[in-house]
């Protein structure tokens, strides 16, 4: 009920006002599916817990949600926080996608392409971030996550090898990381002004075993506005 949310608004915030308690209520930013806010999904209605979902944005009310496995996917039960009744929907798994997406206002929505047709995504992202103390929920802009479907990334420092000189033989010898936040914010800095790091680039190994070298060259417009990213890339063969 609404009474159960008393005090939550001050805990469940993202950013400089975030709290260490709130860090447990966002998904782990590495993409570890065993460390999501919902945790392990129940296998039956009797075992399913009720979760309170705080949503940002005008007119987006708090919700109460239960999720449990069904024969073809998952059952979602949801309602406004003060409601005595709830809606139920069945969401089927689709092996062509990493995830199906559900909007508590509009039902299933088409968000991401099929899992074998993309490599990385550029967006805002919430992480468990430590600023010298306990981790708190913090929102990053200009953040990059990679496809969890057999995609890996290695970072190369230009003091060791230049972007122009790296070829397929070098790429095959690199050590790769499959955490979805492996690039994250490590391609740019906002201290002293928004700018890309010019001492590094990345090699992406995709789900078809292709190798691409990628160099981020800009993150702002000519007037300094963030969100205008440029990059160069090349397939290694």
CSV table of C-alpha atoms in Angstrom, one decimal:
chain,number,residue,atom,x,y,z
A,1,UNK,CA,0.0,0.0,0.0
A,2,UNK,CA,1.0,3.7,-0.1
A,3,UNK,CA,1.8,3.5,3.6
A,4,UNK,CA,4.6,1.0,2.8
A,5,UNK,CA,6.4,3.6,0.7
A,6,UNK,CA,6.8,6.2,3.5
A,7,UNK,CA,10.4,7.2,3.6
A,8,UNK,CA,11.3,5.4,0.3
A,9,UNK,CA,11.4,8.6,-1.8
A,10,UNK,CA,14.4,9.8,0.1
A,11,UNK,CA,16.2,6.4,-0.3
A,12,UNK,CA,15.3,5.5,-3.9
A,13,UNK,CA,17.0,8.4,-5.7
A,14,UNK,CA,19.8,8.3,-8.3
A,15,UNK,CA,22.6,10.9,-8.4
A,16,UNK,CA,24.4,13.1,-5.9
A,17,UNK,CA,21.5,12.6,-3.4
A,18,UNK,CA,21.6,8.8,-3.8
A,19,UNK,CA,22.0,6.6,-0.7
A,20,UNK,CA,23.9,3.4,0.0
A,21,UNK,CA,20.5,1.7,0.8
A,22,UNK,CA,19.3,2.7,-2.7
A,23,UNK,CA,22.2,0.9,-4.3
A,24,UNK,CA,20.4,-2.4,-3.7
A,25,UNK,CA,17.4,-1.3,-5.6
A,26,UNK,CA,18.9,-0.9,-9.0
A,27,UNK,CA,20.4,-3.7,-11.2
A,28,UNK,CA,24.1,-4.4,-11.0
A,29,UNK,CA,25.7,-2.3,-13.7
A,30,UNK,CA,28.0,-5.1,-15.0
A,31,UNK,CA,24.9,-6.9,-16.4
A,32,UNK,CA,25.1,-9.8,-13.9
A,33,UNK,CA,21.6,-11.3,-14.1
A,34,UNK,CA,22.0,-12.9,-10.6
A,35,UNK,CA,22.3,-9.4,-9.1
A,36,UNK,CA,19.2,-7.5,-10.4
A,37,UNK,CA,16.9,-5.5,-8.2
A,38,UNK,CA,14.3,-8.2,-8.5
A,39,UNK,CA,16.7,-11.0,-7.8
A,40,UNK,CA,15.9,-14.6,-8.8
A,41,UNK,CA,12.5,-14.8,-10.4
A,42,UNK,CA,10.0,-17.0,-8.4
A,43,UNK,CA,8.9,-20.2,-10.0
A,44,UNK,CA,5.3,-19.9,-8.8
A,45,UNK,CA,2.7,-17.3,-7.7
A,46,UNK,CA,3.0,-18.5,-4.1
A,47,UNK,CA,6.7,-17.7,-4.0
A,48,UNK,CA,6.6,-14.4,-5.8
A,49,UNK,CA,7.4,-11.3,-3.7
A,50,UNK,CA,5.8,-7.9,-4.2
A,51,UNK,CA,8.2,-5.2,-5.4
A,52,UNK,CA,7.6,-1.4,-5.1
A,53,UNK,CA,8.7,0.4,-8.3
A,54,UNK,CA,9.5,4.1,-8.1
A,55,UNK,CA,9.3,5.7,-11.5
A,56,UNK,CA,10.7,9.1,-12.4
A,57,UNK,CA,8.9,11.6,-14.7
A,58,UNK,CA,5.7,13.5,-14.5
A,59,UNK,CA,2.5,11.5,-14.1
A,60,UNK,CA,4.4,8.2,-13.6
A,61,UNK,CA,2.9,6.8,-10.4
A,62,UNK,CA,4.6,4.3,-8.1
A,63,UNK,CA,3.6,0.7,-8.8
A,64,UNK,CA,3.5,-2.6,-7.0
A,65,UNK,CA,4.7,-5.6,-9.1
A,66,UNK,CA,5.0,-9.3,-8.8
A,67,UNK,CA,6.8,-11.5,-11.4
A,68,UNK,CA,7.0,-15.3,-11.6
A,69,UNK,CA,7.8,-17.9,-14.2
A,70,UNK,CA,5.2,-19.5,-16.4
A,71,UNK,CA,5.3,-22.3,-19.0
A,72,UNK,CA,6.3,-20.0,-21.9
A,73,UNK,CA,7.9,-17.1,-20.1
A,74,UNK,CA,6.8,-14.9,-17.2
A,75,UNK,CA,3.6,-13.7,-15.5
A,76,UNK,CA,3.5,-10.1,-14.4
A,77,UNK,CA,1.0,-8.8,-11.9
A,78,UNK,CA,1.0,-5.0,-11.4
A,79,UNK,CA,-1.1,-2.2,-10.0
A,80,UNK,CA,-0.9,1.4,-8.8
A,81,UNK,CA,0.5,1.5,-5.3
A,82,UNK,CA,-2.8,2.3,-3.6
A,83,UNK,CA,-5.0,0.0,-5.7
A,84,UNK,CA,-6.8,-3.1,-4.3
A,85,UNK,CA,-7.0,-4.8,-7.7
A,86,UNK,CA,-4.2,-5.6,-10.2
A,87,UNK,CA,-3.7,-6.4,-13.9
A,88,UNK,CA,-2.1,-9.6,-15.1
A,89,UNK,CA,-0.1,-10.1,-18.3
A,90,UNK,CA,1.8,-13.1,-19.8
A,91,UNK,CA,5.1,-12.2,-21.5
A,92,UNK,CA,6.6,-14.9,-23.7
A,93,UNK,CA,10.3,-15.5,-24.2
A,94,UNK,CA,11.7,-14.8,-27.7
A,95,UNK,CA,15.1,-16.3,-28.3
A,96,UNK,CA,15.8,-13.8,-31.1
A,97,UNK,CA,16.2,-11.1,-28.4
A,98,UNK,CA,18.2,-10.7,-25.3
A,99,UNK,CA,15.1,-9.4,-23.4
A,100,UNK,CA,11.5,-8.5,-23.9
A,101,UNK,CA,10.5,-5.1,-22.5
A,102,UNK,CA,7.4,-4.2,-20.6
A,103,UNK,CA,6.0,-0.7,-19.8
A,104,UNK,CA,3.7,-0.6,-16.8
A,105,UNK,CA,1.6,2.0,-18.6
A,106,UNK,CA,1.6,0.7,-22.2
A,107,UNK,CA,2.4,-3.0,-22.1
A,108,UNK,CA,5.0,-4.7,-24.2
A,109,UNK,CA,7.2,-2.3,-26.1
A,110,UNK,CA,9.8,-2.7,-28.9
A,111,UNK,CA,13.0,-1.3,-27.5
A,112,UNK,CA,16.0,-3.2,-28.8
A,113,UNK,CA,16.8,-5.0,-32.1
A,114,UNK,CA,17.4,-8.7,-32.3
A,115,UNK,CA,20.4,-9.8,-30.3
A,116,UNK,CA,22.6,-10.7,-33.3
A,117,UNK,CA,22.2,-7.3,-35.1
A,118,UNK,CA,23.9,-4.8,-32.8
A,119,UNK,CA,27.2,-4.4,-30.9
A,120,UNK,CA,26.9,-1.5,-28.4
A,121,UNK,CA,24.5,1.1,-27.2
A,122,UNK,CA,25.1,4.7,-26.2
A,123,UNK,CA,22.7,6.2,-23.6
A,124,UNK,CA,22.2,7.2,-20.0
A,125,UNK,CA,22.8,4.5,-17.4
A,126,UNK,CA,22.5,4.0,-13.7
A,127,UNK,CA,25.4,2.4,-11.8
A,128,UNK,CA,26.4,1.5,-8.3
A,129,UNK,CA,29.1,4.1,-7.9
A,130,UNK,CA,31.5,4.9,-5.0
A,131,UNK,CA,32.7,8.4,-4.5
A,132,UNK,CA,35.1,7.5,-1.8
A,133,UNK,CA,32.6,5.7,0.5
A,134,UNK,CA,29.8,3.2,0.1
A,135,UNK,CA,28.4,2.7,-3.4
A,136,UNK,CA,25.3,4.7,-4.3
A,137,UNK,CA,23.0,4.8,-7.3
A,138,UNK,CA,24.5,7.3,-9.8
A,139,UNK,CA,23.2,8.2,-13.3
A,140,UNK,CA,25.8,8.6,-16.1
A,141,UNK,CA,25.1,10.3,-19.4
A,142,UNK,CA,27.2,9.4,-22.5
A,143,UNK,CA,27.5,5.9,-21.2
A,144,UNK,CA,28.2,2.9,-23.4
A,145,UNK,CA,27.1,-0.7,-22.8
A,146,UNK,CA,27.8,-3.7,-25.1
A,147,UNK,CA,25.6,-6.4,-26.3
A,148,UNK,CA,25.6,-9.3,-23.8
A,149,UNK,CA,25.1,-11.8,-26.7
A,150,UNK,CA,28.7,-13.2,-27.1
A,151,UNK,CA,30.2,-9.7,-27.5
A,152,UNK,CA,33.5,-8.8,-25.9
A,153,UNK,CA,35.7,-5.7,-25.7
A,154,UNK,CA,39.4,-5.0,-25.1
A,155,UNK,CA,40.8,-1.5,-24.4
A,156,UNK,CA,44.2,-0.6,-26.0
A,157,UNK,CA,46.4,2.2,-24.8
A,158,UNK,CA,48.0,4.1,-27.6
A,159,UNK,CA,51.4,4.1,-25.7
A,160,UNK,CA,51.5,0.4,-26.5
A,161,UNK,CA,50.0,0.4,-30.0
A,162,UNK,CA,48.4,3.0,-32.2
A,163,UNK,CA,44.9,2.8,-33.7
A,164,UNK,CA,46.4,2.8,-37.2
A,165,UNK,CA,48.9,0.1,-36.5
A,166,UNK,CA,46.6,-2.4,-34.8
A,167,UNK,CA,45.7,-5.3,-37.1
A,168,UNK,CA,43.9,-8.6,-36.8
A,169,UNK,CA,46.9,-10.5,-35.5
A,170,UNK,CA,47.2,-8.0,-32.6
A,171,UNK,CA,43.4,-8.2,-32.0
A,172,UNK,CA,43.5,-11.9,-31.6
A,173,UNK,CA,46.0,-11.7,-28.8
A,174,UNK,CA,44.2,-9.2,-26.7
A,175,UNK,CA,42.4,-10.0,-23.4
A,176,UNK,CA,38.7,-9.4,-23.7
A,177,UNK,CA,35.9,-8.6,-21.2
A,178,UNK,CA,32.2,-9.4,-21.6
A,179,UNK,CA,30.8,-7.3,-18.8
A,180,UNK,CA,28.2,-5.1,-20.5
A,181,UNK,CA,29.8,-2.0,-18.9
A,182,UNK,CA,33.3,-2.8,-20.1
A,183,UNK,CA,33.4,0.5,-22.1
A,184,UNK,CA,31.1,2.4,-19.8
A,185,UNK,CA,32.4,5.9,-19.2
A,186,UNK,CA,36.1,4.9,-19.8
A,187,UNK,CA,36.1,6.5,-23.3
A,188,UNK,CA,35.5,10.1,-22.0
A,189,UNK,CA,36.0,12.5,-19.1
A,190,UNK,CA,33.9,15.3,-17.8
A,191,UNK,CA,36.5,16.8,-15.4
A,192,UNK,CA,37.7,20.1,-16.6
A,193,UNK,CA,35.2,20.0,-19.5
A,194,UNK,CA,33.7,17.1,-21.5
A,195,UNK,CA,36.2,15.5,-23.8
A,196,UNK,CA,37.2,12.0,-25.1
A,197,UNK,CA,40.3,10.3,-24.0
A,198,UNK,CA,42.9,10.4,-26.8
A,199,UNK,CA,45.2,7.8,-25.1
A,200,UNK,CA,43.0,4.8,-25.8
A,201,UNK,CA,40.7,3.0,-28.2
A,202,UNK,CA,38.7,-0.2,-28.2
A,203,UNK,CA,38.5,-3.5,-30.0
A,204,UNK,CA,35.1,-5.2,-30.2
A,205,UNK,CA,34.7,-8.9,-30.9
A,206,UNK,CA,31.1,-9.5,-32.0
A,207,UNK,CA,28.9,-12.6,-31.9
A,208,UNK,CA,30.0,-13.6,-35.4
A,209,UNK,CA,33.7,-13.5,-34.4
A,210,UNK,CA,34.3,-10.3,-36.3
A,211,UNK,CA,36.9,-7.9,-34.8
A,212,UNK,CA,36.4,-4.1,-35.1
A,213,UNK,CA,38.7,-1.4,-33.8
A,214,UNK,CA,36.8,1.6,-32.5
A,215,UNK,CA,38.1,5.1,-31.6
A,216,UNK,CA,35.8,7.7,-30.1
A,217,UNK,CA,36.9,11.1,-31.4
A,218,UNK,CA,34.3,13.6,-30.1
A,219,UNK,CA,31.5,13.8,-27.5
A,220,UNK,CA,30.2,17.4,-27.9
A,221,UNK,CA,28.9,19.7,-30.6
A,222,UNK,CA,30.9,22.7,-31.8
A,223,UNK,CA,29.2,24.8,-29.1
A,224,UNK,CA,30.2,22.2,-26.4
A,225,UNK,CA,26.8,20.5,-25.9
A,226,UNK,CA,27.1,16.9,-24.9
A,227,UNK,CA,25.4,14.2,-26.8
A,228,UNK,CA,27.1,14.7,-30.2
A,229,UNK,CA,29.5,11.8,-30.3
A,230,UNK,CA,31.7,10.9,-33.2
A,231,UNK,CA,33.7,7.8,-33.7
A,232,UNK,CA,35.8,5.9,-36.3
A,233,UNK,CA,35.9,2.2,-36.7
A,234,UNK,CA,37.3,-0.5,-39.0
A,235,UNK,CA,36.7,-4.2,-39.6
A,236,UNK,CA,39.9,-6.2,-39.1
A,237,UNK,CA,40.4,-8.9,-41.7
